[in-house]
């Protein structure tokens, strides 16, 4: 029956339907690409399944994949599923300790090692147990595994028939990239994956004519859904990005019709445009009817986004001014909201019904409510089966009537649009005994085009403060000239006064500390999905806070 099909079944149906059509395009370096048709993908995945079967692993074992996005990630996942096992993504930028925890906690019996950056990998590989069987993808670092891809698939017989998987079986364990504590393993069923995928494709009208560039971490639930499950279901073509340095070229190769990014990257795209044309000049040109049309087309084509029909942003709030800027170019960004625990199937903004500061409306088959304490709770087909080997945390995260506790606070307007107002556990108390919710204040600061990231703190202090990371363009100019820094400081002091004017007396910020050091997933300041790690940032700069207060300045420069 059609309603019993999993995403794997839909992929197999697309192999029958599209066979010799190219499905995946993989950059191999030096402008060389390798392509995989639907048939070639299935044939390679059957070899992987045959190799896994030759290992005689216990039934429904966990098998891990540690790699940046690439075609072999998808092939390995298919092979794991077709051999009857469960896949466990391992983020390719984790510390050795977290890598070790993920592999040991998940009881992984095999690890696929893939496309990885050399420096993070040298640290991460220290967390792989010596006893762990490992297989390397093509494009993986030299000598990264005990068995190469070629050795594995050439030495085993391909399976003839894929294992039958049911909707209620566990498909994967996704370890959360949370900003505090040990990761928790979110058990996700084929049902959660499949129903969420069908719902998204229905809303966005995704077809096999669409094209998608896969570059956000597929180890995370959101990209796994958008960049793997949706192409499996719809037959949409997948292109992979080679590196950050080649990103624009990768975009131009793909010419995606669906494109997903995070606010930080949407800001970088804008900054890149402003390096070639000043903001004031662009504003002027966009007001001239005929020239405006030509300018819009040129900018979007230069970004590789001229064919995009649906553009999305998620993971963090995006400033309304940035949404407006892209809309002026003809690119309507739709925001989304979700979490690993509900396979990100929660909310999405609808064209013509967007509202700045709101993440959209619940999907048609999703229910949302605000609990008495202000927490957002969601009942969704994407709901997790629970946390692996953590019954206590599962009970804390799921209500008795089937809702996922998000840990976010929010409010819903009259049109059903949801606004995130903070995290239930991030609220802190000042020395005056007043409580401050940092997230809404941070959101106000990142609306300014000079600011890329903001973290509000002040636990035990008389007034809060914010640590600021400048956006890419200003960061470069600020390091060169005292005059430029003075201009930026004046602009940010004005913005600080403006934001403070909207806050209660106990929430008003004493100062902004502008940090030169980059906050990245690689150095532990951000999660792999670009969210700030609040505790890490607070701990890193704690010893400087008293000095910043003592300087009695509205803008403090640190590390410059």
Coordinates of C-alpha atoms in Angstrom, one line a residue:
X1 CA 0.0 0.0 0.0
X2 CA 1.2 3.5 -0.9
X3 CA 0.6 4.8 2.6
X4 CA 3.0 2.2 4.0
X5 CA 6.0 3.3 1.8
X6 CA 9.1 4.6 3.4
X7 CA 11.5 7.2 1.9
X8 CA 13.6 4.2 0.8
X9 CA 10.7 2.7 -1.1
X10 CA 10.1 6.1 -2.8
X11 CA 13.7 6.2 -3.8
X12 CA 13.5 2.7 -5.3
X13 CA 10.4 3.8 -7.2
X14 CA 12.3 6.8 -8.6
X15 CA 15.1 4.4 -9.8
X16 CA 12.4 2.5 -11.8
X17 CA 11.0 5.7 -13.1
X18 CA 14.1 7.7 -13.9
X19 CA 16.8 5.1 -14.2
X20 CA 19.5 6.6 -16.4
X21 CA 18.9 10.2 -15.4
X22 CA 21.6 11.9 -13.4
X23 CA 20.6 12.3 -9.8
X24 CA 23.7 13.4 -7.9
X25 CA 26.6 15.6 -9.1
X26 CA 29.8 15.5 -7.0
X27 CA 32.8 17.9 -7.4
X28 CA 36.1 16.0 -7.4
X29 CA 38.4 19.0 -7.4
X30 CA 40.0 21.0 -10.2
X31 CA 36.7 21.6 -12.0
X32 CA 36.2 17.8 -12.3
X33 CA 32.8 16.4 -11.4
X34 CA 31.5 12.8 -11.0
X35 CA 27.8 12.1 -11.6
X36 CA 25.6 9.3 -10.4
X37 CA 22.4 8.3 -12.2
X38 CA 19.6 6.8 -10.2
X39 CA 20.6 3.3 -11.4
X40 CA 24.3 3.9 -10.6
X41 CA 23.4 5.1 -7.1
X42 CA 21.3 2.0 -6.4
X43 CA 24.0 -0.3 -7.8
X44 CA 26.7 1.3 -5.6
X45 CA 24.4 1.2 -2.5
X46 CA 23.7 -2.5 -3.1
X47 CA 27.4 -3.2 -3.0
X48 CA 27.6 -1.3 0.3
X49 CA 24.8 -3.4 1.6
X50 CA 26.5 -6.5 0.5
X51 CA 29.7 -5.5 2.3
X52 CA 27.8 -4.7 5.5
X53 CA 26.1 -8.1 5.3
X54 CA 29.4 -9.8 4.9
X55 CA 30.4 -8.5 8.4
X56 CA 27.6 -10.6 10.0
X57 CA 26.6 -7.8 12.3
X58 CA 23.8 -8.2 14.8
X59 CA 20.3 -7.5 13.4
X60 CA 19.5 -3.7 13.2
X61 CA 23.0 -2.6 14.3
X62 CA 24.0 1.1 14.4
X63 CA 26.4 2.1 11.7
X64 CA 28.0 5.5 11.8
X65 CA 28.9 8.0 9.0
X66 CA 31.4 10.8 9.7
X67 CA 31.8 13.0 6.6
X68 CA 31.0 16.3 5.1
X69 CA 28.2 16.3 2.5
X70 CA 29.0 14.2 -0.6
X71 CA 27.4 11.6 -2.8
X72 CA 28.9 8.7 -0.9
X73 CA 27.2 9.9 2.3
X74 CA 23.8 9.3 0.6
X75 CA 25.0 6.0 -0.9
X76 CA 26.3 4.7 2.5
X77 CA 23.0 5.7 4.1
X78 CA 21.1 3.8 1.5
X79 CA 23.4 0.8 1.9
X80 CA 22.9 0.8 5.7
X81 CA 19.1 1.0 5.3
X82 CA 19.0 -1.7 2.5
X83 CA 21.0 -4.1 4.7
X84 CA 18.5 -3.7 7.5
X85 CA 20.5 -1.5 9.8
X86 CA 20.4 2.0 11.5
X87 CA 22.5 4.9 10.4
X88 CA 24.2 7.3 13.0
X89 CA 25.5 10.6 11.6
X90 CA 28.7 11.9 13.3
X91 CA 29.3 15.7 12.8
X92 CA 32.6 16.1 10.9
X93 CA 33.8 18.9 13.2
X94 CA 33.4 17.3 16.7
X95 CA 36.0 17.1 19.3
X96 CA 37.7 13.7 20.0
X97 CA 35.7 13.4 23.3
X98 CA 32.3 14.0 21.6
X99 CA 33.2 11.7 18.7
X100 CA 34.1 9.0 21.2
X101 CA 30.9 9.5 23.2
X102 CA 28.7 9.4 20.0
X103 CA 30.3 6.2 18.8
X104 CA 30.3 4.4 22.1
X105 CA 26.9 5.6 23.3
X106 CA 25.3 4.6 20.0
X107 CA 27.0 1.2 20.1
X108 CA 28.1 1.7 16.5
X109 CA 29.5 -1.4 14.9
X110 CA 31.1 0.2 11.9
X111 CA 32.2 3.7 10.8
X112 CA 32.3 5.2 7.3
X113 CA 34.9 8.0 7.2
X114 CA 34.4 10.5 4.4
X115 CA 35.2 13.9 3.0
X116 CA 36.8 15.7 5.9
X117 CA 39.1 18.7 6.4
X118 CA 42.5 17.6 7.5
X119 CA 43.0 19.7 10.6
X120 CA 39.7 18.9 12.4
X121 CA 40.0 15.3 11.3
X122 CA 43.4 14.9 13.0
X123 CA 41.7 15.8 16.3
X124 CA 38.5 13.9 15.7
X125 CA 40.2 10.6 14.8
X126 CA 41.6 10.4 18.3
X127 CA 38.1 9.7 19.5
X128 CA 37.7 6.6 17.3
X129 CA 38.2 3.3 19.2
X130 CA 41.1 1.2 17.9
X131 CA 38.7 -1.8 17.7
X132 CA 36.2 0.1 15.4
X133 CA 36.1 -1.3 11.8
X134 CA 36.3 1.7 9.4
X135 CA 35.8 2.3 5.7
X136 CA 36.9 5.4 3.9
X137 CA 34.9 7.2 1.2
X138 CA 36.6 8.5 -1.9
X139 CA 37.8 12.1 -1.1
X140 CA 38.6 11.1 2.5
X141 CA 41.9 12.1 4.1
X142 CA 44.8 9.7 3.3
X143 CA 45.0 6.6 5.5
X144 CA 41.8 7.7 7.3
X145 CA 40.3 4.1 7.6
X146 CA 41.4 0.5 7.8
X147 CA 39.5 -0.4 4.6
X148 CA 39.0 1.8 1.5
X149 CA 35.7 2.2 -0.3
X150 CA 37.1 0.3 -3.3
X151 CA 38.3 -2.6 -1.2
X152 CA 35.0 -2.9 0.6
X153 CA 32.6 -2.9 -2.3
X154 CA 34.8 -4.9 -4.7
X155 CA 35.3 -7.7 -2.1
X156 CA 31.6 -8.3 -1.4
X157 CA 28.7 -9.5 -3.5
X158 CA 25.9 -6.9 -4.0
X159 CA 22.6 -7.7 -2.4
X160 CA 19.8 -8.7 -4.8
X161 CA 16.8 -7.4 -2.9
X162 CA 16.9 -4.5 -0.4
X163 CA 15.7 -5.4 3.1
X164 CA 12.0 -4.4 3.7
X165 CA 11.8 -1.5 6.1
X166 CA 8.6 -0.5 7.9
X167 CA 7.4 2.9 8.9
X168 CA 7.6 2.2 12.6
X169 CA 11.2 1.0 12.5
X170 CA 14.0 3.2 13.6
X171 CA 15.9 4.7 10.6
X172 CA 18.5 6.8 12.3
X173 CA 19.9 8.2 15.6
X174 CA 20.7 11.8 15.2
X175 CA 22.9 13.2 18.0
X176 CA 21.8 16.7 18.9
X177 CA 24.3 19.5 18.5
X178 CA 23.1 21.3 21.6
X179 CA 24.9 24.2 23.1
X180 CA 25.2 22.6 26.6
X181 CA 25.9 19.2 28.0
X182 CA 26.4 15.8 26.3
X183 CA 24.6 15.2 23.0
X184 CA 21.4 13.2 23.2
X185 CA 20.7 10.5 20.5
X186 CA 17.3 11.3 18.9
X187 CA 15.8 8.1 17.6
X188 CA 13.9 8.9 14.4
X189 CA 11.6 6.4 12.6
X190 CA 11.0 5.9 8.9
X191 CA 7.5 7.2 9.6
X192 CA 8.7 10.5 11.0
X193 CA 11.1 10.9 8.0
X194 CA 8.6 9.9 5.4
X195 CA 5.5 11.8 6.6
X196 CA 7.5 15.0 7.1
X197 CA 9.0 14.6 3.7
X198 CA 5.6 14.2 2.0
X199 CA 4.3 17.2 3.9
X200 CA 7.1 19.5 2.9
X201 CA 6.9 18.4 -0.8
X202 CA 3.2 19.0 -0.8
X203 CA 3.6 22.5 0.6
X204 CA 6.5 23.5 -1.6
X205 CA 5.3 21.5 -4.7
X206 CA 8.7 19.9 -5.0
X207 CA 9.1 17.7 -8.2
X208 CA 11.8 15.8 -10.1
X209 CA 12.4 19.0 -12.1
X210 CA 13.8 20.8 -9.0
X211 CA 17.5 21.1 -8.2
X212 CA 19.1 21.4 -4.8
X213 CA 22.6 22.3 -3.6
X214 CA 23.6 20.2 -0.5
X215 CA 26.2 22.0 1.7
X216 CA 24.6 22.5 5.2
X217 CA 25.7 19.6 7.4
X218 CA 23.8 16.5 6.4
X219 CA 24.6 15.1 9.8
X220 CA 22.0 17.5 11.2
X221 CA 18.3 16.7 10.9
X222 CA 17.3 19.7 8.8
X223 CA 19.7 19.0 5.9
X224 CA 19.1 15.3 6.2
X225 CA 15.4 16.0 5.6
X226 CA 15.8 18.7 2.9
X227 CA 18.9 17.5 1.2
X228 CA 18.4 13.7 1.3
X229 CA 14.9 12.6 2.1
X230 CA 13.1 15.1 -0.2
X231 CA 15.3 14.2 -3.2
X232 CA 14.7 10.5 -2.4
X233 CA 11.0 11.0 -2.4
X234 CA 10.6 13.6 -5.2
X235 CA 13.4 12.6 -7.6
X236 CA 14.8 16.2 -7.2
X237 CA 18.5 16.4 -8.4
X238 CA 21.3 16.9 -5.8
X239 CA 24.4 18.9 -6.4
X240 CA 27.1 18.9 -3.7
X241 CA 29.3 21.9 -2.8
X242 CA 33.1 21.3 -2.9
X243 CA 34.3 23.9 -0.4
X244 CA 33.7 27.4 1.0
X245 CA 36.2 28.7 -1.5
X246 CA 34.3 27.3 -4.5
X247 CA 30.8 27.9 -3.1
X248 CA 29.7 30.5 -5.7
X249 CA 31.0 28.3 -8.5
X250 CA 29.2 25.4 -7.0
X251 CA 26.0 27.4 -6.9
X252 CA 26.4 28.4 -10.5
X253 CA 27.0 24.8 -11.5
X254 CA 23.8 23.7 -9.8
X255 CA 21.5 26.7 -10.4
X256 CA 19.3 25.5 -7.6
X257 CA 15.5 26.0 -7.7
X258 CA 15.3 25.3 -4.0
X259 CA 17.9 26.8 -1.7
X260 CA 18.3 26.7 2.0
X261 CA 20.7 28.7 4.2
X262 CA 21.2 30.2 7.6
X263 CA 21.0 33.9 8.5
X264 CA 24.8 34.1 8.9
X265 CA 25.3 33.0 5.2
X266 CA 22.5 35.2 3.9
X267 CA 24.3 38.1 5.6
X268 CA 27.6 37.1 3.9
X269 CA 25.9 37.0 0.5
X270 CA 24.7 40.5 1.1
X271 CA 28.1 41.7 2.3
X272 CA 29.6 40.2 -0.9
X273 CA 27.3 42.3 -3.0
X274 CA 28.1 45.4 -1.1
X275 CA 31.9 44.9 -1.7
X276 CA 31.1 45.3 -5.4
X277 CA 28.5 48.0 -5.2
X278 CA 27.8 50.4 -2.2
X279 CA 24.5 50.0 -0.5
X280 CA 23.5 53.6 -1.3
X281 CA 24.2 53.1 -5.0
X282 CA 22.3 49.9 -5.1
X283 CA 19.3 51.5 -3.4
X284 CA 19.3 54.2 -6.0
X285 CA 19.5 51.8 -8.9
X286 CA 16.7 49.7 -7.5
X287 CA 14.4 52.7 -7.6
X288 CA 14.8 53.1 -11.4
X289 CA 12.2 50.8 -13.0
X290 CA 14.0 49.5 -16.1
X291 CA 17.5 49.5 -14.6
X292 CA 16.1 47.9 -11.4
X293 CA 15.0 44.8 -13.3
X294 CA 18.5 44.4 -14.9
X295 CA 20.3 45.0 -11.6
X296 CA 18.2 42.4 -9.8
X297 CA 18.8 39.8 -12.4
X298 CA 22.6 40.5 -12.5
X299 CA 22.9 40.2 -8.7
X300 CA 21.0 37.0 -8.4
X301 CA 22.8 35.5 -11.3
X302 CA 26.1 36.5 -9.8
X303 CA 25.1 34.7 -6.6
X304 CA 23.9 31.6 -8.6
X305 CA 20.4 32.2 -7.2
X306 CA 18.6 33.4 -10.4
X307 CA 16.7 30.1 -10.8
X308 CA 15.6 29.8 -7.2
X309 CA 11.8 29.6 -6.8
X310 CA 11.9 28.9 -3.1
X311 CA 14.5 30.2 -0.7
X312 CA 14.5 29.3 3.0
X313 CA 16.3 30.4 6.1
X314 CA 16.4 28.6 9.5
X315 CA 18.4 27.7 12.6
X316 CA 18.4 31.3 13.9
X317 CA 16.3 34.5 13.6
X318 CA 16.9 36.5 10.5
X319 CA 16.6 40.4 10.6
X320 CA 13.5 41.8 9.0
X321 CA 15.7 44.3 7.1
X322 CA 17.6 41.4 5.5
X323 CA 14.3 39.7 4.5
X324 CA 13.2 43.0 2.9
X325 CA 16.5 43.5 1.1
X326 CA 16.3 40.1 -0.6
X327 CA 12.6 40.6 -1.4
X328 CA 13.6 43.8 -3.2
X329 CA 15.8 41.6 -5.3
X330 CA 12.9 39.3 -6.1
X331 CA 14.0 36.5 -3.7
X332 CA 11.3 35.8 -1.1
X333 CA 12.9 34.2 1.8
X334 CA 10.7 31.8 3.8
X335 CA 11.6 31.1 7.4
X336 CA 11.2 27.8 9.1
X337 CA 11.3 26.4 12.6
X338 CA 11.8 23.0 14.0
X339 CA 14.2 20.8 16.0
X340 CA 15.8 17.4 15.7
X341 CA 13.3 16.0 18.1
X342 CA 10.5 16.6 15.6
X343 CA 12.6 16.1 12.4
X344 CA 12.2 19.9 11.9
X345 CA 8.6 19.3 10.8
X346 CA 6.9 22.1 12.8
X347 CA 6.5 25.6 11.2
X348 CA 7.2 27.5 8.0
X349 CA 6.2 30.9 6.7
X350 CA 3.9 31.1 3.8
X351 CA 4.2 33.5 0.9
X352 CA 1.9 36.5 1.3
X353 CA 1.5 35.7 5.0
X354 CA 5.0 36.5 6.4
X355 CA 5.6 38.7 9.3
X356 CA 9.1 40.0 10.4
X357 CA 10.1 38.3 13.7
X358 CA 7.8 35.3 13.2
X359 CA 8.8 31.9 11.9
X360 CA 5.5 31.1 10.2
X361 CA 2.6 28.8 10.7
X362 CA 2.4 25.1 11.7
X363 CA 2.2 22.6 8.8
X364 CA -1.3 21.4 8.1
X365 CA -0.9 18.2 10.1
X366 CA 1.0 19.8 13.0
X367 CA -0.6 21.2 16.2
X368 CA 1.1 23.9 18.2
X369 CA 0.3 25.3 21.7
X370 CA 1.8 27.6 24.2
X371 CA 2.0 26.1 27.7
X372 CA 1.2 28.0 30.9
X373 CA 4.9 28.8 31.4
X374 CA 5.2 30.2 27.8
X375 CA 6.9 27.1 26.3
X376 CA 6.1 26.2 22.7
X377 CA 4.8 22.6 22.4
X378 CA 4.3 20.8 19.1
X379 CA 2.4 17.7 18.1
X380 CA 3.8 16.5 14.8
X381 CA 4.2 13.4 12.6
X382 CA 8.0 14.1 12.8
X383 CA 8.0 13.3 16.6
X384 CA 11.0 11.3 17.7
X385 CA 10.7 7.8 19.1
X386 CA 12.7 9.0 22.1
X387 CA 16.3 9.5 23.2
X388 CA 18.5 6.5 22.8
X389 CA 19.2 4.9 26.2
X390 CA 17.9 7.9 28.0
X391 CA 14.3 7.3 29.2
X392 CA 14.4 10.0 31.8
X393 CA 15.2 12.7 29.2
X394 CA 12.6 11.3 26.9
X395 CA 9.9 11.7 29.6
X396 CA 11.0 15.3 30.2
X397 CA 10.8 16.1 26.5
X398 CA 7.5 14.5 25.5
X399 CA 4.1 15.3 27.1
X400 CA 1.6 12.6 28.1
X401 CA -0.7 13.7 25.2
X402 CA 2.0 13.5 22.5
X403 CA 3.5 17.0 22.3
X404 CA 7.2 17.7 22.0
X405 CA 8.5 20.2 24.6
X406 CA 10.7 22.5 22.5
X407 CA 12.4 24.4 25.4
X408 CA 11.6 27.6 23.4
X409 CA 9.3 30.3 24.7
X410 CA 6.9 31.9 22.2
X411 CA 3.7 33.5 21.3
X412 CA 1.2 32.9 18.4
X413 CA -0.6 35.8 16.6
X414 CA -4.2 35.8 15.3
X415 CA -3.1 34.3 12.0
X416 CA -1.4 31.4 13.7
X417 CA 2.1 32.7 13.1
X418 CA 4.7 31.8 15.7
X419 CA 7.2 34.1 17.3
X420 CA 10.2 32.7 19.3
X421 CA 10.8 34.9 22.3
X422 CA 13.6 33.0 24.1
X423 CA 14.8 29.8 25.6
X424 CA 13.2 28.6 28.9
X425 CA 16.6 27.7 30.4
X426 CA 18.6 30.7 29.2
X427 CA 16.9 33.3 31.4
X428 CA 19.5 34.7 33.9
X429 CA 19.2 36.9 37.0
X430 CA 21.2 40.2 37.5
X431 CA 22.7 41.2 40.9
X432 CA 19.5 43.3 41.4
X433 CA 17.4 40.1 41.4
X434 CA 15.8 40.9 38.0
X435 CA 15.4 38.2 35.3
X436 CA 16.6 38.8 31.7
X437 CA 15.7 36.8 28.7
X438 CA 18.7 37.2 26.3
X439 CA 17.4 35.8 23.0
X440 CA 14.9 38.6 22.1
X441 CA 17.6 41.2 22.9
X442 CA 20.1 39.4 20.7
X443 CA 17.6 39.3 17.9
X444 CA 17.4 43.1 18.0
X445 CA 21.1 43.5 17.7
X446 CA 21.6 41.1 14.8
X447 CA 19.1 43.1 12.8
X448 CA 21.9 45.6 12.3
X449 CA 24.0 44.9 9.1
X450 CA 27.2 45.6 11.0
X451 CA 26.5 42.7 13.5
X452 CA 26.7 39.0 12.6
X453 CA 26.4 37.4 16.0
X454 CA 25.4 38.6 19.4
X455 CA 25.4 37.0 22.9
X456 CA 23.8 38.8 25.8
X457 CA 24.9 38.0 29.3
X458 CA 25.3 39.6 32.7
X459 CA 24.5 36.9 35.3
X460 CA 25.2 38.5 38.7
X461 CA 26.0 41.9 37.3
X462 CA 24.0 45.1 37.9
X463 CA 23.1 45.4 34.2
X464 CA 23.4 43.0 31.2
X465 CA 26.0 43.5 28.4
X466 CA 26.5 42.0 24.9
X467 CA 29.4 40.4 23.2
X468 CA 29.3 41.2 19.5
X469 CA 30.9 39.6 16.4
X470 CA 31.0 42.0 13.5
X471 CA 29.8 41.0 10.0
X472 CA 32.4 40.0 7.5
X473 CA 32.8 43.4 5.7
X474 CA 33.1 45.7 8.7
X475 CA 35.4 43.1 10.5
X476 CA 37.9 43.5 7.6
X477 CA 37.9 47.3 7.5
X478 CA 37.9 47.6 11.3
X479 CA 41.2 45.8 11.6
X480 CA 42.9 48.2 9.2
X481 CA 42.0 51.7 10.4
X482 CA 41.4 53.5 13.6
X483 CA 39.1 55.9 11.7
X484 CA 37.0 53.0 10.5
X485 CA 36.7 51.6 14.0
X486 CA 35.6 55.0 15.3
X487 CA 32.9 55.2 12.7
X488 CA 31.7 51.6 13.5
X489 CA 31.7 52.3 17.2
X490 CA 29.6 55.5 16.7
X491 CA 27.1 53.5 14.6
X492 CA 26.9 50.7 17.1
X493 CA 26.6 53.1 20.1
X494 CA 23.6 54.7 18.3
X495 CA 22.1 51.2 17.7
X496 CA 22.7 50.3 21.4
X497 CA 20.8 53.4 22.5
X498 CA 18.0 52.5 20.1
X499 CA 17.6 48.9 21.4
X500 CA 17.9 50.1 25.0
X501 CA 15.1 52.5 24.4
X502 CA 12.8 49.5 23.8
X503 CA 13.8 47.6 26.9
X504 CA 12.7 47.6 30.5
X505 CA 15.1 49.4 32.9
X506 CA 16.7 46.1 34.2
X507 CA 17.2 44.8 30.7
X508 CA 19.1 47.9 29.3
X509 CA 22.7 46.9 28.3
X510 CA 25.7 48.7 29.8
X511 CA 28.0 48.1 26.8
X512 CA 28.8 46.2 23.7
X513 CA 32.1 44.2 23.6
X514 CA 33.3 43.8 20.0
X515 CA 35.4 40.6 19.7
X516 CA 37.9 40.1 16.9
X517 CA 38.2 36.3 17.3
X518 CA 36.0 34.3 14.9
X519 CA 33.3 32.2 16.4
X520 CA 33.1 29.0 14.5
X521 CA 32.0 25.4 14.9
X522 CA 35.6 24.3 14.5
X523 CA 36.7 26.2 17.6
X524 CA 33.7 25.3 19.7
X525 CA 32.0 28.7 19.8
X526 CA 29.1 27.7 17.5
X527 CA 27.2 24.5 17.0
X528 CA 27.5 22.8 13.6
X529 CA 24.3 24.6 12.7
X530 CA 25.7 28.0 13.5
X531 CA 24.0 28.6 16.9
X532 CA 26.0 30.3 19.6
X533 CA 27.3 28.1 22.4
X534 CA 26.4 30.5 25.2
X535 CA 28.3 28.7 28.0
X536 CA 31.5 28.4 25.9
X537 CA 31.4 32.1 25.0
X538 CA 30.7 33.2 28.6
X539 CA 33.5 31.0 30.0
X540 CA 36.0 32.2 27.4
X541 CA 35.6 35.9 28.1
X542 CA 34.6 35.8 31.8
X543 CA 37.9 37.1 33.1
X544 CA 37.6 40.2 30.9
X545 CA 34.1 41.2 32.0
X546 CA 35.0 43.2 35.1
X547 CA 37.5 45.2 33.0
X548 CA 34.9 45.9 30.4
X549 CA 32.5 47.3 33.0
X550 CA 35.3 49.3 34.5
X551 CA 36.2 51.0 31.2
X552 CA 32.8 52.7 31.4
X553 CA 32.5 52.9 27.6
X554 CA 29.4 52.0 25.5
X555 CA 31.6 50.1 22.9
X556 CA 34.6 48.1 24.0
X557 CA 37.0 46.7 21.5
X558 CA 38.7 43.4 22.5
X559 CA 41.5 41.6 20.6
X560 CA 42.0 44.4 18.0

